[in-house]
Amino acid sequence: MPALTPPTERVHASFLAAMAEFQAEGRGDRQDHTMVGTEIRRYAATWHRPEPFARYVADLRAQALPETPRPAGWAPDTTLWWVDGDEYLGRISVRHRLTPQLREVGGHIGYDVRPTARRRGHATAMLRAALPVAHRLDIDPALVTCDVDNLASRRVIERNGGVLADERAGKLRFWVPTGRP
């Protein structure tokens, strides 16, 4: 049964396979400003070795700590991986606060499901499982965005209670409640 887990070295082989899938669909080029795209550019050359992968995992975990140094304009974020046994299926990031950029196009929560695991309900379940994490960070409601033409992601957000607020810069912006009524 898939579940959210902090990044872990246990899924190293499956993680590498997932990143290869993302790269095969064109992720990681300079125009890809997503979490996965940015990390492919930064880490892909060393991920295959155990020690650099362990540092990458530790770095991801450290990003949740307010005192961790980060680029200007970046917020602390909690990254969780959607894992089934030793199988990496995707990732979700809960940003602890909105920066001006995140308010426009990134939102509080961003997620990616590996290509071979799509269309099986993982994104919907992953977002549902992450909403209590956001709530514990005093985020309610959470801003979640998707591309205007990404109907699958729109359905994921709406299935989790997302209410469309508006469209900005080619992104649909939804407010999703994180607490239970």
PDB file of C-alpha atoms in Angstrom:
ATOM      1  CA  MET A   1       0.000   0.000   0.000  1.00  0.00           C
ATOM      2  CA  PRO A   2       1.587   3.332  -1.015  1.00  0.00           C
ATOM      3  CA  ALA A   3       2.281   5.898   1.699  1.00  0.00           C
ATOM      4  CA  LEU A   4       4.052   9.193   2.186  1.00  0.00           C
ATOM      5  CA  THR A   5       7.502   8.872   3.702  1.00  0.00           C
ATOM      6  CA  PRO A   6      10.389  11.253   4.234  1.00  0.00           C
ATOM      7  CA  PRO A   7      13.001  10.878   1.479  1.00  0.00           C
ATOM      8  CA  THR A   8      14.893   7.645   2.048  1.00  0.00           C
ATOM      9  CA  GLU A   9      17.935   5.889   0.617  1.00  0.00           C
ATOM     10  CA  ARG A  10      15.959   2.618   0.683  1.00  0.00           C
ATOM     11  CA  VAL A  11      14.338   3.404  -2.695  1.00  0.00           C
ATOM     12  CA  HIS A  12      17.563   4.432  -4.445  1.00  0.00           C
ATOM     13  CA  ALA A  13      17.271   2.047  -7.431  1.00  0.00           C
ATOM     14  CA  SER A  14      13.594   2.810  -8.026  1.00  0.00           C
ATOM     15  CA  PHE A  15      14.223   6.542  -7.637  1.00  0.00           C
ATOM     16  CA  LEU A  16      16.907   6.400 -10.350  1.00  0.00           C
ATOM     17  CA  ALA A  17      14.504   4.576 -12.674  1.00  0.00           C
ATOM     18  CA  ALA A  18      11.828   7.206 -12.017  1.00  0.00           C
ATOM     19  CA  MET A  19      14.218  10.070 -12.757  1.00  0.00           C
ATOM     20  CA  ALA A  20      15.199   8.365 -16.023  1.00  0.00           C
ATOM     21  CA  GLU A  21      11.487   8.237 -16.908  1.00  0.00           C
ATOM     22  CA  PHE A  22      11.120  11.957 -16.187  1.00  0.00           C
ATOM     23  CA  GLN A  23      14.184  12.728 -18.305  1.00  0.00           C
ATOM     24  CA  ALA A  24      12.842  10.581 -21.154  1.00  0.00           C
ATOM     25  CA  GLU A  25       9.741  12.786 -21.270  1.00  0.00           C
ATOM     26  CA  GLY A  26      11.919  15.906 -21.483  1.00  0.00           C
ATOM     27  CA  ARG A  27      12.081  16.951 -17.850  1.00  0.00           C
ATOM     28  CA  GLY A  28      15.212  18.660 -16.590  1.00  0.00           C
ATOM     29  CA  ASP A  29      15.889  21.064 -19.445  1.00  0.00           C
ATOM     30  CA  ARG A  30      16.494  24.751 -18.732  1.00  0.00           C
ATOM     31  CA  GLN A  31      12.838  25.640 -19.286  1.00  0.00           C
ATOM     32  CA  ASP A  32      11.689  23.114 -16.674  1.00  0.00           C
ATOM     33  CA  HIS A  33      11.353  25.079 -13.440  1.00  0.00           C
ATOM     34  CA  THR A  34       9.577  22.295 -11.563  1.00  0.00           C
ATOM     35  CA  MET A  35      11.017  20.579  -8.490  1.00  0.00           C
ATOM     36  CA  VAL A  36      11.913  17.492 -10.517  1.00  0.00           C
ATOM     37  CA  GLY A  37      13.407  19.515 -13.361  1.00  0.00           C
ATOM     38  CA  THR A  38      15.552  21.615 -11.061  1.00  0.00           C
ATOM     39  CA  GLU A  39      16.816  18.582  -9.171  1.00  0.00           C
ATOM     40  CA  ILE A  40      17.606  16.659 -12.354  1.00  0.00           C
ATOM     41  CA  ARG A  41      19.805  19.543 -13.497  1.00  0.00           C
ATOM     42  CA  ARG A  42      21.485  19.806 -10.112  1.00  0.00           C
ATOM     43  CA  TYR A  43      21.941  16.182  -9.027  1.00  0.00           C
ATOM     44  CA  ALA A  44      21.459  13.715 -11.912  1.00  0.00           C
ATOM     45  CA  ALA A  45      25.171  13.413 -12.628  1.00  0.00           C
ATOM     46  CA  THR A  46      25.852  12.045  -9.126  1.00  0.00           C
ATOM     47  CA  TRP A  47      22.595  10.365  -7.990  1.00  0.00           C
ATOM     48  CA  HIS A  48      23.790   6.938  -9.112  1.00  0.00           C
ATOM     49  CA  ARG A  49      26.514   6.843  -6.433  1.00  0.00           C
ATOM     50  CA  PRO A  50      25.374   5.953  -2.879  1.00  0.00           C
ATOM     51  CA  GLU A  51      27.208   8.737  -1.015  1.00  0.00           C
ATOM     52  CA  PRO A  52      25.969  11.654  -3.151  1.00  0.00           C
ATOM     53  CA  PHE A  53      22.459  10.159  -3.096  1.00  0.00           C
ATOM     54  CA  ALA A  54      22.600   9.996   0.716  1.00  0.00           C
ATOM     55  CA  ARG A  55      23.636  13.680   0.783  1.00  0.00           C
ATOM     56  CA  TYR A  56      20.766  14.539  -1.572  1.00  0.00           C
ATOM     57  CA  VAL A  57      18.289  12.741   0.726  1.00  0.00           C
ATOM     58  CA  ALA A  58      19.718  14.570   3.759  1.00  0.00           C
ATOM     59  CA  ASP A  59      19.521  17.901   1.908  1.00  0.00           C
ATOM     60  CA  LEU A  60      15.857  17.323   1.050  1.00  0.00           C
ATOM     61  CA  ARG A  61      15.042  16.531   4.670  1.00  0.00           C
ATOM     62  CA  ALA A  62      16.959  19.609   5.863  1.00  0.00           C
ATOM     63  CA  GLN A  63      14.865  21.899   3.656  1.00  0.00           C
ATOM     64  CA  ALA A  64      12.020  21.568   6.174  1.00  0.00           C
ATOM     65  CA  LEU A  65      14.124  23.298   8.829  1.00  0.00           C
ATOM     66  CA  PRO A  66      13.786  27.089   8.921  1.00  0.00           C
ATOM     67  CA  GLU A  67      17.496  27.537   9.688  1.00  0.00           C
ATOM     68  CA  THR A  68      18.664  25.657   6.601  1.00  0.00           C
ATOM     69  CA  PRO A  69      20.294  28.022   4.095  1.00  0.00           C
ATOM     70  CA  ARG A  70      18.339  28.297   0.839  1.00  0.00           C
ATOM     71  CA  PRO A  71      18.334  30.587  -2.183  1.00  0.00           C
ATOM     72  CA  ALA A  72      16.807  34.027  -1.749  1.00  0.00           C
ATOM     73  CA  GLY A  73      13.047  33.952  -2.177  1.00  0.00           C
ATOM     74  CA  TRP A  74      12.706  30.237  -1.348  1.00  0.00           C
ATOM     75  CA  ALA A  75      10.541  29.053   1.530  1.00  0.00           C
ATOM     76  CA  PRO A  76      11.197  26.113   3.819  1.00  0.00           C
ATOM     77  CA  ASP A  77       9.465  23.026   2.463  1.00  0.00           C
ATOM     78  CA  THR A  78       8.689  19.510   3.581  1.00  0.00           C
ATOM     79  CA  THR A  79       9.329  16.991   0.814  1.00  0.00           C
ATOM     80  CA  LEU A  80       7.707  13.582   1.086  1.00  0.00           C
ATOM     81  CA  TRP A  81       7.968  10.639  -1.262  1.00  0.00           C
ATOM     82  CA  TRP A  82       5.057   8.425  -2.288  1.00  0.00           C
ATOM     83  CA  VAL A  83       6.458   4.933  -1.860  1.00  0.00           C
ATOM     84  CA  ASP A  84       5.085   1.401  -2.075  1.00  0.00           C
ATOM     85  CA  GLY A  85       7.606  -0.943  -0.429  1.00  0.00           C
ATOM     86  CA  ASP A  86      10.872  -0.158  -2.206  1.00  0.00           C
ATOM     87  CA  GLU A  87       9.082   1.424  -5.176  1.00  0.00           C
ATOM     88  CA  TYR A  88       9.364   5.210  -5.599  1.00  0.00           C
ATOM     89  CA  LEU A  89       6.105   6.428  -7.183  1.00  0.00           C
ATOM     90  CA  GLY A  90       6.290  10.189  -6.780  1.00  0.00           C
ATOM     91  CA  ARG A  91       6.951  13.167  -4.596  1.00  0.00           C
ATOM     92  CA  ILE A  92       5.081  16.010  -2.995  1.00  0.00           C
ATOM     93  CA  SER A  93       6.404  19.200  -1.479  1.00  0.00           C
ATOM     94  CA  VAL A  94       4.593  21.304   1.105  1.00  0.00           C
ATOM     95  CA  ARG A  95       6.006  24.829   1.176  1.00  0.00           C
ATOM     96  CA  HIS A  96       5.673  26.323   4.632  1.00  0.00           C
ATOM     97  CA  ARG A  97       4.758  29.794   3.399  1.00  0.00           C
ATOM     98  CA  LEU A  98       4.000  31.599   0.181  1.00  0.00           C
ATOM     99  CA  THR A  99       6.637  33.793  -1.400  1.00  0.00           C
ATOM    100  CA  PRO A 100       5.502  36.269  -4.070  1.00  0.00           C
ATOM    101  CA  GLN A 101       6.463  33.739  -6.802  1.00  0.00           C
ATOM    102  CA  LEU A 102       4.702  30.829  -5.079  1.00  0.00           C
ATOM    103  CA  ARG A 103       1.587  32.961  -4.620  1.00  0.00           C
ATOM    104  CA  GLU A 104       1.426  33.413  -8.392  1.00  0.00           C
ATOM    105  CA  VAL A 105       2.364  30.051  -9.883  1.00  0.00           C
ATOM    106  CA  GLY A 106       3.735  27.512  -7.392  1.00  0.00           C
ATOM    107  CA  GLY A 107       1.410  27.446  -4.423  1.00  0.00           C
ATOM    108  CA  HIS A 108       1.881  25.710  -1.099  1.00  0.00           C
ATOM    109  CA  ILE A 109       1.910  22.204  -2.567  1.00  0.00           C
ATOM    110  CA  GLY A 110       3.530  20.746  -5.668  1.00  0.00           C
ATOM    111  CA  TYR A 111       3.679  17.121  -6.737  1.00  0.00           C
ATOM    112  CA  ASP A 112       4.947  14.788  -9.446  1.00  0.00           C
ATOM    113  CA  VAL A 113       4.092  11.159 -10.168  1.00  0.00           C
ATOM    114  CA  ARG A 114       6.581   9.102 -12.163  1.00  0.00           C
ATOM    115  CA  PRO A 115       5.339   8.486 -15.702  1.00  0.00           C
ATOM    116  CA  THR A 116       4.842   4.709 -15.369  1.00  0.00           C
ATOM    117  CA  ALA A 117       2.731   5.186 -12.213  1.00  0.00           C
ATOM    118  CA  ARG A 118       0.315   7.776 -13.628  1.00  0.00           C
ATOM    119  CA  ARG A 119      -3.420   7.277 -14.128  1.00  0.00           C
ATOM    120  CA  ARG A 120      -3.720   4.975 -11.120  1.00  0.00           C
ATOM    121  CA  GLY A 121      -4.962   7.476  -8.522  1.00  0.00           C
ATOM    122  CA  HIS A 122      -1.568   8.095  -6.939  1.00  0.00           C
ATOM    123  CA  ALA A 123      -1.652  11.885  -7.322  1.00  0.00           C
ATOM    124  CA  THR A 124      -5.113  12.132  -5.737  1.00  0.00           C
ATOM    125  CA  ALA A 125      -4.100   9.887  -2.839  1.00  0.00           C
ATOM    126  CA  MET A 126      -0.758  11.634  -2.412  1.00  0.00           C
ATOM    127  CA  LEU A 127      -2.347  15.080  -2.212  1.00  0.00           C
ATOM    128  CA  ARG A 128      -5.002  13.779   0.203  1.00  0.00           C
ATOM    129  CA  ALA A 129      -2.267  12.346   2.439  1.00  0.00           C
ATOM    130  CA  ALA A 130      -0.289  15.618   2.355  1.00  0.00           C
ATOM    131  CA  LEU A 131      -3.161  17.896   3.380  1.00  0.00           C
ATOM    132  CA  PRO A 132      -2.840  17.019   7.107  1.00  0.00           C
ATOM    133  CA  VAL A 133       0.890  17.803   6.845  1.00  0.00           C
ATOM    134  CA  ALA A 134      -0.014  21.268   5.557  1.00  0.00           C
ATOM    135  CA  HIS A 135      -2.607  21.649   8.303  1.00  0.00           C
ATOM    136  CA  ARG A 136       0.016  20.854  10.987  1.00  0.00           C
ATOM    137  CA  LEU A 137       2.097  23.689   9.470  1.00  0.00           C
ATOM    138  CA  ASP A 138      -0.880  26.052  10.054  1.00  0.00           C
ATOM    139  CA  ILE A 139      -1.686  26.202   6.349  1.00  0.00           C
ATOM    140  CA  ASP A 140      -5.434  26.251   5.787  1.00  0.00           C
ATOM    141  CA  PRO A 141      -6.436  26.520   3.057  1.00  0.00           C
ATOM    142  CA  ALA A 142      -3.493  25.554   0.838  1.00  0.00           C
ATOM    143  CA  LEU A 143      -2.880  27.140  -2.534  1.00  0.00           C
ATOM    144  CA  VAL A 144      -2.367  24.451  -5.205  1.00  0.00           C
ATOM    145  CA  THR A 145      -1.795  25.355  -8.845  1.00  0.00           C
ATOM    146  CA  CYS A 146      -1.690  23.540 -12.162  1.00  0.00           C
ATOM    147  CA  ASP A 147      -1.235  24.413 -15.809  1.00  0.00           C
ATOM    148  CA  VAL A 148      -4.437  25.532 -17.526  1.00  0.00           C
ATOM    149  CA  ASP A 149      -4.280  22.570 -19.911  1.00  0.00           C
ATOM    150  CA  ASN A 150      -3.434  19.933 -17.261  1.00  0.00           C
ATOM    151  CA  LEU A 151      -6.878  18.393 -16.848  1.00  0.00           C
ATOM    152  CA  ALA A 152      -5.573  15.423 -14.861  1.00  0.00           C
ATOM    153  CA  SER A 153      -3.982  17.669 -12.235  1.00  0.00           C
ATOM    154  CA  ARG A 154      -7.089  19.834 -12.114  1.00  0.00           C
ATOM    155  CA  ARG A 155      -9.175  16.741 -11.340  1.00  0.00           C
ATOM    156  CA  VAL A 156      -6.714  15.720  -8.604  1.00  0.00           C
ATOM    157  CA  ILE A 157      -7.038  19.123  -6.951  1.00  0.00           C
ATOM    158  CA  GLU A 158     -10.819  19.234  -7.276  1.00  0.00           C
ATOM    159  CA  ARG A 159     -11.177  15.684  -5.881  1.00  0.00           C
ATOM    160  CA  ASN A 160      -9.376  16.955  -2.808  1.00  0.00           C
ATOM    161  CA  GLY A 161     -11.810  19.826  -2.304  1.00  0.00           C
ATOM    162  CA  GLY A 162      -9.982  22.464  -4.324  1.00  0.00           C
ATOM    163  CA  VAL A 163     -12.000  25.525  -5.244  1.00  0.00           C
ATOM    164  CA  LEU A 164     -10.879  27.458  -8.310  1.00  0.00           C
ATOM    165  CA  ALA A 165      -9.823  30.989  -7.392  1.00  0.00           C
ATOM    166  CA  ASP A 166      -8.539  32.312 -10.712  1.00  0.00           C
ATOM    167  CA  GLU A 167      -6.049  31.946 -13.547  1.00  0.00           C
ATOM    168  CA  ARG A 168      -2.697  33.710 -13.584  1.00  0.00           C
ATOM    169  CA  ALA A 169       0.194  33.355 -16.013  1.00  0.00           C
ATOM    170  CA  GLY A 170      -1.192  30.169 -17.535  1.00  0.00           C
ATOM    171  CA  LYS A 171      -1.822  28.572 -14.146  1.00  0.00           C
ATOM    172  CA  LEU A 172      -5.105  27.740 -12.467  1.00  0.00           C
ATOM    173  CA  ARG A 173      -5.043  28.612  -8.768  1.00  0.00           C
ATOM    174  CA  PHE A 174      -7.111  26.566  -6.305  1.00  0.00           C
ATOM    175  CA  TRP A 175      -7.633  26.871  -2.564  1.00  0.00           C
ATOM    176  CA  VAL A 176      -7.784  23.445  -0.922  1.00  0.00           C
ATOM    177  CA  PRO A 177      -8.949  23.002   2.683  1.00  0.00           C
ATOM    178  CA  THR A 178      -6.411  21.150   4.817  1.00  0.00           C
ATOM    179  CA  GLY A 179      -8.433  20.656   7.988  1.00  0.00           C
ATOM    180  CA  ARG A 180     -11.310  18.274   8.406  1.00  0.00           C
ATOM    181  CA  PRO A 181     -14.734  19.842   9.075  1.00  0.00           C
TER     182      PRO A 181
END
